[in-house]
Coordinates of C-alpha atoms in Angstrom, one line a residue:
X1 CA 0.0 0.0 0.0
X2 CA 1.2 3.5 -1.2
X3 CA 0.9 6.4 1.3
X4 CA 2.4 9.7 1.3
X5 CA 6.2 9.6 1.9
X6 CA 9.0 11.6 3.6
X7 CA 12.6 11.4 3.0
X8 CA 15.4 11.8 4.7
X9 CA 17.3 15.3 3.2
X10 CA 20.7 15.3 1.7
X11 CA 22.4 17.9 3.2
X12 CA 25.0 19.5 0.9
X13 CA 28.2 21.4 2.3
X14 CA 28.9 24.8 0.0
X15 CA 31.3 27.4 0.3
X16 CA 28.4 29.9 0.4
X17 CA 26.0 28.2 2.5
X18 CA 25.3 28.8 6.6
X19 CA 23.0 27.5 9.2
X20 CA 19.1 28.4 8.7
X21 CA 18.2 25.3 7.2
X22 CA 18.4 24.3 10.3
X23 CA 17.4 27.7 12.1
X24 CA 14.5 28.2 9.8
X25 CA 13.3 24.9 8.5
X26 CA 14.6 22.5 11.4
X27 CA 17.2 20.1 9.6
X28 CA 19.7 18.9 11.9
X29 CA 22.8 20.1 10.2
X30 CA 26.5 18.8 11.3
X31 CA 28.1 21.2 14.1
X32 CA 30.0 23.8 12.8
X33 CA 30.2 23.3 8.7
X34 CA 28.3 25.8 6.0
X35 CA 25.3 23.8 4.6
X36 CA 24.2 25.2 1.8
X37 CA 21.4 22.8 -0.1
X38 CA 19.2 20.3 1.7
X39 CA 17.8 18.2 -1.3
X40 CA 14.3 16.7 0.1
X41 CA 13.5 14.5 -3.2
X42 CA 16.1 13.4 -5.2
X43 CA 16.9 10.3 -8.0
X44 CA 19.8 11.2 -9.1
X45 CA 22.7 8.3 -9.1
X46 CA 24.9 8.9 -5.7
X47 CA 21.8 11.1 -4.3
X48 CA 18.4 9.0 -3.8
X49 CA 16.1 10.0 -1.7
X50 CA 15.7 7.1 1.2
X51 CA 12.2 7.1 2.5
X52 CA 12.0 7.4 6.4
X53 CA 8.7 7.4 7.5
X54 CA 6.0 4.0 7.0
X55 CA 6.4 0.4 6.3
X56 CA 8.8 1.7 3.3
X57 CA 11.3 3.4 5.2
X58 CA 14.7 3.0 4.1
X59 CA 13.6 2.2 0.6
X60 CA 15.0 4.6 -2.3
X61 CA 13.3 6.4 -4.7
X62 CA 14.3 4.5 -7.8
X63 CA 13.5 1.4 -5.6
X64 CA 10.2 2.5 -5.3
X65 CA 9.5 3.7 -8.5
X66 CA 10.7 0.5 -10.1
X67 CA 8.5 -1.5 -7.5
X68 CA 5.1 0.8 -8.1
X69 CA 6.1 2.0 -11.6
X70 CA 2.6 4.3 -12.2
X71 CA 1.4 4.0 -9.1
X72 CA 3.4 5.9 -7.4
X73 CA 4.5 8.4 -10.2
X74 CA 1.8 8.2 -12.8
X75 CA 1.6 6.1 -15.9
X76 CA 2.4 8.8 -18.1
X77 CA 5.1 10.0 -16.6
X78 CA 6.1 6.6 -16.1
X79 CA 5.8 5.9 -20.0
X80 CA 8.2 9.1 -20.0
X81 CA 10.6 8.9 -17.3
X82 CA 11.1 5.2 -16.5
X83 CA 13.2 4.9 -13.1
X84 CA 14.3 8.4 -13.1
X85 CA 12.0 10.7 -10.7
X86 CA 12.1 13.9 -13.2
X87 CA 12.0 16.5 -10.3
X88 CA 14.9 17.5 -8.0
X89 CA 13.7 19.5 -4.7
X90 CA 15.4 21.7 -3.0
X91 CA 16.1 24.3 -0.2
X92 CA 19.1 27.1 -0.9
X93 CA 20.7 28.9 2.3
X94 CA 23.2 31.2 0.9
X95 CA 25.1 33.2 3.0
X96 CA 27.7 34.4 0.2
X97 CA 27.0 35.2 -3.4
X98 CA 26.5 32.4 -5.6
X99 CA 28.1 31.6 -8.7
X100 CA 27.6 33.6 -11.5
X101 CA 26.6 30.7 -13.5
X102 CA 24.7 28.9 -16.1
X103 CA 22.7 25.1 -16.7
X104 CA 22.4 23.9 -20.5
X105 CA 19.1 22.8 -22.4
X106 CA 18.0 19.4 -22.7
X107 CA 19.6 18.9 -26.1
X108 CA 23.3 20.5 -24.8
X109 CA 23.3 18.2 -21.5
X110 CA 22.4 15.3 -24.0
X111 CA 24.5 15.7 -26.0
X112 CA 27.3 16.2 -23.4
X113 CA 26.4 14.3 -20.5
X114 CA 23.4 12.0 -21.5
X115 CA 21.7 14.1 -18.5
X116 CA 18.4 15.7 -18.9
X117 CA 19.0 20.0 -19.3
X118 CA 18.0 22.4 -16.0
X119 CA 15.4 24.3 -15.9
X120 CA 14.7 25.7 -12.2
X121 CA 12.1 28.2 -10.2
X122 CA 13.4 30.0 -7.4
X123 CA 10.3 30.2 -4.4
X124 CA 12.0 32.8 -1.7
X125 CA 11.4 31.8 1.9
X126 CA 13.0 34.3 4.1
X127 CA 15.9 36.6 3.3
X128 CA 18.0 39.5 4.4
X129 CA 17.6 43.0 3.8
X130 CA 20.5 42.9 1.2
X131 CA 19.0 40.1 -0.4
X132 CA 18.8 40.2 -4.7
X133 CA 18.6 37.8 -7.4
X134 CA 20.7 38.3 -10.7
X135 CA 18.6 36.6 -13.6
X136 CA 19.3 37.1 -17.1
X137 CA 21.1 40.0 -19.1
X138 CA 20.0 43.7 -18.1
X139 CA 19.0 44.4 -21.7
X140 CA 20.5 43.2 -25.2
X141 CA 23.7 41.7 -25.3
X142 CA 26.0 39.6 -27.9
X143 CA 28.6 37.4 -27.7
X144 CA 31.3 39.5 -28.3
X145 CA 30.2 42.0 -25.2
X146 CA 29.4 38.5 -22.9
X147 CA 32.8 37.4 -24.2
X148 CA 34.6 41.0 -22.9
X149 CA 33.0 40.9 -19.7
X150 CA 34.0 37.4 -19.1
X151 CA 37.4 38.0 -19.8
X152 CA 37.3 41.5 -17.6
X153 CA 35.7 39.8 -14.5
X154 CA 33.0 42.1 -15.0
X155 CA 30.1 40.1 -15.9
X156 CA 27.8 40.8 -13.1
X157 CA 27.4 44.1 -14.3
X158 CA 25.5 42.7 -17.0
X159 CA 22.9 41.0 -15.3
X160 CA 19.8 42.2 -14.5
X161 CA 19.4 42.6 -10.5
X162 CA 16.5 42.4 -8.3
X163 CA 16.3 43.0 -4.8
X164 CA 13.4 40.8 -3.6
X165 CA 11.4 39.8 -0.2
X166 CA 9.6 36.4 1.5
X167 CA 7.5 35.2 -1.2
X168 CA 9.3 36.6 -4.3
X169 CA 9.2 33.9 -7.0
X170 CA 11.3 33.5 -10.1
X171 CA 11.8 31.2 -13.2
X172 CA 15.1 30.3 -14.5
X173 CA 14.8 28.5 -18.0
X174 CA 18.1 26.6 -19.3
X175 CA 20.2 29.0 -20.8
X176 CA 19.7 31.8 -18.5
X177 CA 23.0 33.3 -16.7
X178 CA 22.0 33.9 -13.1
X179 CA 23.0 34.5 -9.2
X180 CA 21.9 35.0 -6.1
X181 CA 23.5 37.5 -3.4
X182 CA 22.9 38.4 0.4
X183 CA 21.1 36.1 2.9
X184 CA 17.9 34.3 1.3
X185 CA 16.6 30.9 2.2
X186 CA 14.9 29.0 -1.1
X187 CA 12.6 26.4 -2.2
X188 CA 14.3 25.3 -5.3
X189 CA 12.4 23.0 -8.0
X190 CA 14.4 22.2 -11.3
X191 CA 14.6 19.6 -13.5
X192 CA 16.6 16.3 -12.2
X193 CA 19.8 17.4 -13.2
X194 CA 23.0 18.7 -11.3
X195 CA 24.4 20.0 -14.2
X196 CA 26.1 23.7 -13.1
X197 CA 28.5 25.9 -15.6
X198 CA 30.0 28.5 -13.3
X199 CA 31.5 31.5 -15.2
X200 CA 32.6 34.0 -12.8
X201 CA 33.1 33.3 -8.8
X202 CA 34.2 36.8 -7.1
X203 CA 37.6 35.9 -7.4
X204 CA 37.5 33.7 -3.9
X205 CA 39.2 30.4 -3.2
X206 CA 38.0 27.2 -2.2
X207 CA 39.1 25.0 0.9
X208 CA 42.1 23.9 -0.8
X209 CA 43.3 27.8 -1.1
X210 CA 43.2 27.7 -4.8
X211 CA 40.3 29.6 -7.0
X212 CA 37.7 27.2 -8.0
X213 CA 37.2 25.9 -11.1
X214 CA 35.1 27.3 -14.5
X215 CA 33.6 26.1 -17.1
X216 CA 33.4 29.5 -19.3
X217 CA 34.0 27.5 -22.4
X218 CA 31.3 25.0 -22.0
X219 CA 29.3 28.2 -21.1
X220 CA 29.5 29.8 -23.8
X221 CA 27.2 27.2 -26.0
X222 CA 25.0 26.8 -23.3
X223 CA 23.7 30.8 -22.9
X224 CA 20.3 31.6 -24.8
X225 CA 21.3 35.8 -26.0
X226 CA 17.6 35.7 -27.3
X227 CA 16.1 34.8 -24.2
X228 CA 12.6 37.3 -23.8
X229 CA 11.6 35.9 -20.8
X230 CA 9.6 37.7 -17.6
X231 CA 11.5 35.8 -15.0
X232 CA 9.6 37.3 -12.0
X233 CA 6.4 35.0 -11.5
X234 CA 5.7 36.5 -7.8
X235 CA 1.7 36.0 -7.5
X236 CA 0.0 36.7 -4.1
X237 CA -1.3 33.7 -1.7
X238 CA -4.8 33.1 -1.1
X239 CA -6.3 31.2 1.8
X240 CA -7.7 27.9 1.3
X241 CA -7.1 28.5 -2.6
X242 CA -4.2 27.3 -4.7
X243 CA -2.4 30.2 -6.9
X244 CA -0.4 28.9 -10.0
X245 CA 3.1 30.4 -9.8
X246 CA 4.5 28.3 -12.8
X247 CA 3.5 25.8 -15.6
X248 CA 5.8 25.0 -18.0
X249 CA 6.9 21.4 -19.7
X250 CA 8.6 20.6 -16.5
X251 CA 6.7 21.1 -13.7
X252 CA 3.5 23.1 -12.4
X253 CA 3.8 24.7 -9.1
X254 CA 1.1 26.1 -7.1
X255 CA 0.9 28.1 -4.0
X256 CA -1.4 27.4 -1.0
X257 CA -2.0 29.6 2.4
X258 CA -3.9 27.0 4.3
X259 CA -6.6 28.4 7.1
X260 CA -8.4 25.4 8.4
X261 CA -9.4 22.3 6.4
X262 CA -10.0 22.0 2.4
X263 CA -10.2 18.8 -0.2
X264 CA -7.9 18.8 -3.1
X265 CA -8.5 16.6 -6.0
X266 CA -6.2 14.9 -7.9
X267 CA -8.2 12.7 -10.1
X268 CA -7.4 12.4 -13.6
X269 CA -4.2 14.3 -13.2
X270 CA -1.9 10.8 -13.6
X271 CA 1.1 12.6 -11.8
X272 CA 2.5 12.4 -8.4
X273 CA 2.7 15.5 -5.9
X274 CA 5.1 17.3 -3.6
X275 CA 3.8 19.3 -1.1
X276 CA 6.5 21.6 0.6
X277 CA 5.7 22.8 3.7
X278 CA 7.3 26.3 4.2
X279 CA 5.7 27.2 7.3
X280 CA 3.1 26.0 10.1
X281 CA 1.9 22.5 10.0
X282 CA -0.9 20.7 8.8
X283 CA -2.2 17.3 8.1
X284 CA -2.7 15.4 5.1
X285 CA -5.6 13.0 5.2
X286 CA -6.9 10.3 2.6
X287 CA -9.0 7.2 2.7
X288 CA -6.1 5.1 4.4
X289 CA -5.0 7.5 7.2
X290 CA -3.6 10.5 8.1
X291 CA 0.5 11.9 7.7
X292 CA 1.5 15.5 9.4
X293 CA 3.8 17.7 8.0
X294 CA 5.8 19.9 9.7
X295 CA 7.7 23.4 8.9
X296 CA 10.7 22.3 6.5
X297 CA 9.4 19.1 5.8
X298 CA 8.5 17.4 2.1
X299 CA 5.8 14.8 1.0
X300 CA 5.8 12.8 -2.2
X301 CA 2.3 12.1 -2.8
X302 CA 1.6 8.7 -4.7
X303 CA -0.1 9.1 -7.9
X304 CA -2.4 6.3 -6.6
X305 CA -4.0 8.7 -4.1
X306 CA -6.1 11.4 -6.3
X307 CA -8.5 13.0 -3.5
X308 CA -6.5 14.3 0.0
X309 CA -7.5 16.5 2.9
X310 CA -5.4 19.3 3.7
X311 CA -6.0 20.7 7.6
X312 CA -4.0 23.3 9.2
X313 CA -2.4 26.9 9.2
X314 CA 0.8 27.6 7.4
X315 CA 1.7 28.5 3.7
X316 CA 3.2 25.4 1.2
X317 CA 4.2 24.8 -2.6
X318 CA 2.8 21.9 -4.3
X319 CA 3.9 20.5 -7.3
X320 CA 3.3 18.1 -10.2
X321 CA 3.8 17.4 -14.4
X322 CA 0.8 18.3 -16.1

């Protein structure tokens, strides 16, 4: 029997990273080391999500998916997918700028690394006051002034820059040449892909002393210049109603400010769900049981289980593939 699932997170250590993912979002993080990503749902080879709540805990998630196939998943994305769960969740601390960096399109990370491309959304949980997101070029640009800048250290100037505040959302597509600076907390959903080409770094040296490593020449292919994109998909909660932040090929991701109890149906949608919860607490319910979810925490919901009860108070992302 299929219920809805937690995982244990994969805490990441990053150069730029700090401590509120546990602060914030309660992980338990190792004394004293600069976590930057907690992954809460993850396939990826090396990084697979172990379930730790139910009579599946300490199953993977290609264990699973291989077991349940369309049940848990959905047949079509199934039919699609095969063993690899197409998402990749996330939560960003950074404490120090990110990166300026880049992912490639499905064809380029094909091609290269018979890995699917990254596209991403950015959901902003908390942040400082100094907080902004670099996303895309700050008007036209060609290669030849991209190539200067490069070679200058001066490409942050041409990004475009945001300063943005809790609940700020924003939609990265492959291609697009992005950062993030100050303190800001995020709920990350991309394509399952780990795929990074970093281009600039602020000149600063990893743990070994030295500057770290870039990839400006596998950059280069990998930028869309004709990108028209409005990156900014902020869109207002509403209680007991879910808001669509972003659809796109990839992913659909809704926003919900839960105030009591409401019934969500799933039926006919042949996908799984996530359900983030990025603050308060509330309890999923279905014809089976109950599950509660707490501040921080993620939930795969089984494709098998179309109509849920959501009861509580707090605000929380859900996602599926339409």
């Amino acid at each position: 029997m299929l219920y809805p699932l937690k995982f244990k997170p994969i805490l990441k250590e990053k150069i730029w990273g700090g401590r509120r993912l546990g602060e914030k979002l309660g992980k338990r993080l190792p004394a004293g080391r600069a976590v930057g990503e907690s992954w809460e749902l993850s396939g990826l080879d090396g990084n697979r999500s172990v379930v730790r709540n139910g009579p599946l805990k300490g199953n993977d998630l290609e264990e699973l998916i291989e077991v349940y196939m369309g049940e848990l998943v959905g047949d079509r994305v199934y039919e699609r997918f095969g063993l690899q769960f197409p998402l990749l969740i996330k939560y960003l601390d950074v404490q120090q700028p990110l990166s300026v960096q880049v992912h490639p399109n499905d064809d380029l990370a094909a091609e290269r690394h018979g890995s699917y491309g990254k596209t991403e959304m950015w959901y902003v949980v908390d942040c400082g006051p100094d907080a902004a997101l670099r996303v895309g070029f700050d008007g036209p640009v060609t290669r030849e002034q991209y190539a200067e800048h490069v070679e200058r250290g001066t490409l942050p100037e041409l990004l475009a820059k945001a300063r943005v505040h809790p609940g700020d959302t924003f939609f990265v597509p492959a291609g697009t040449v992005h950062t993030i600076e100050g303190s800001v907390l995020i709920a990350e959903i991309q394509q399952a892909s780990d795929i990074t080409y970093r281009i600039y770094d602020w000149d600063r040296v990893g743990p070994d002393g030295r500057k770290r490593e870039l990839q400006t020449d596998l950059a280069a292919n990998a930028i869309d210049f004709a990108s028209g994109t409005s990156f900014d998909v902020t869109a207002a909660p509403e209680r007991n109603r879910f808001v669509t932040l972003k659809k796109c090929p990839y992913f659909t991701t809704n926003l919900l400010l839960l105030d009591g109890r409401i019934e969500r149906n799933h039926v006919g949608r042949d996908s799984f769900a996530v359900y983030m919860m990025l603050d308060g607490r509330m309890t999923l319910s279905w014809d089976k049981g109950t599950e509660t979810v707490d501040r921080g925490e993620t939930v795969l919901l089984p494709a098998c289980i179309e109509e849920i009860g959501l009861e509580g108070r707090g605000k929380l992302l859900e996602i599926y593939i339409d």
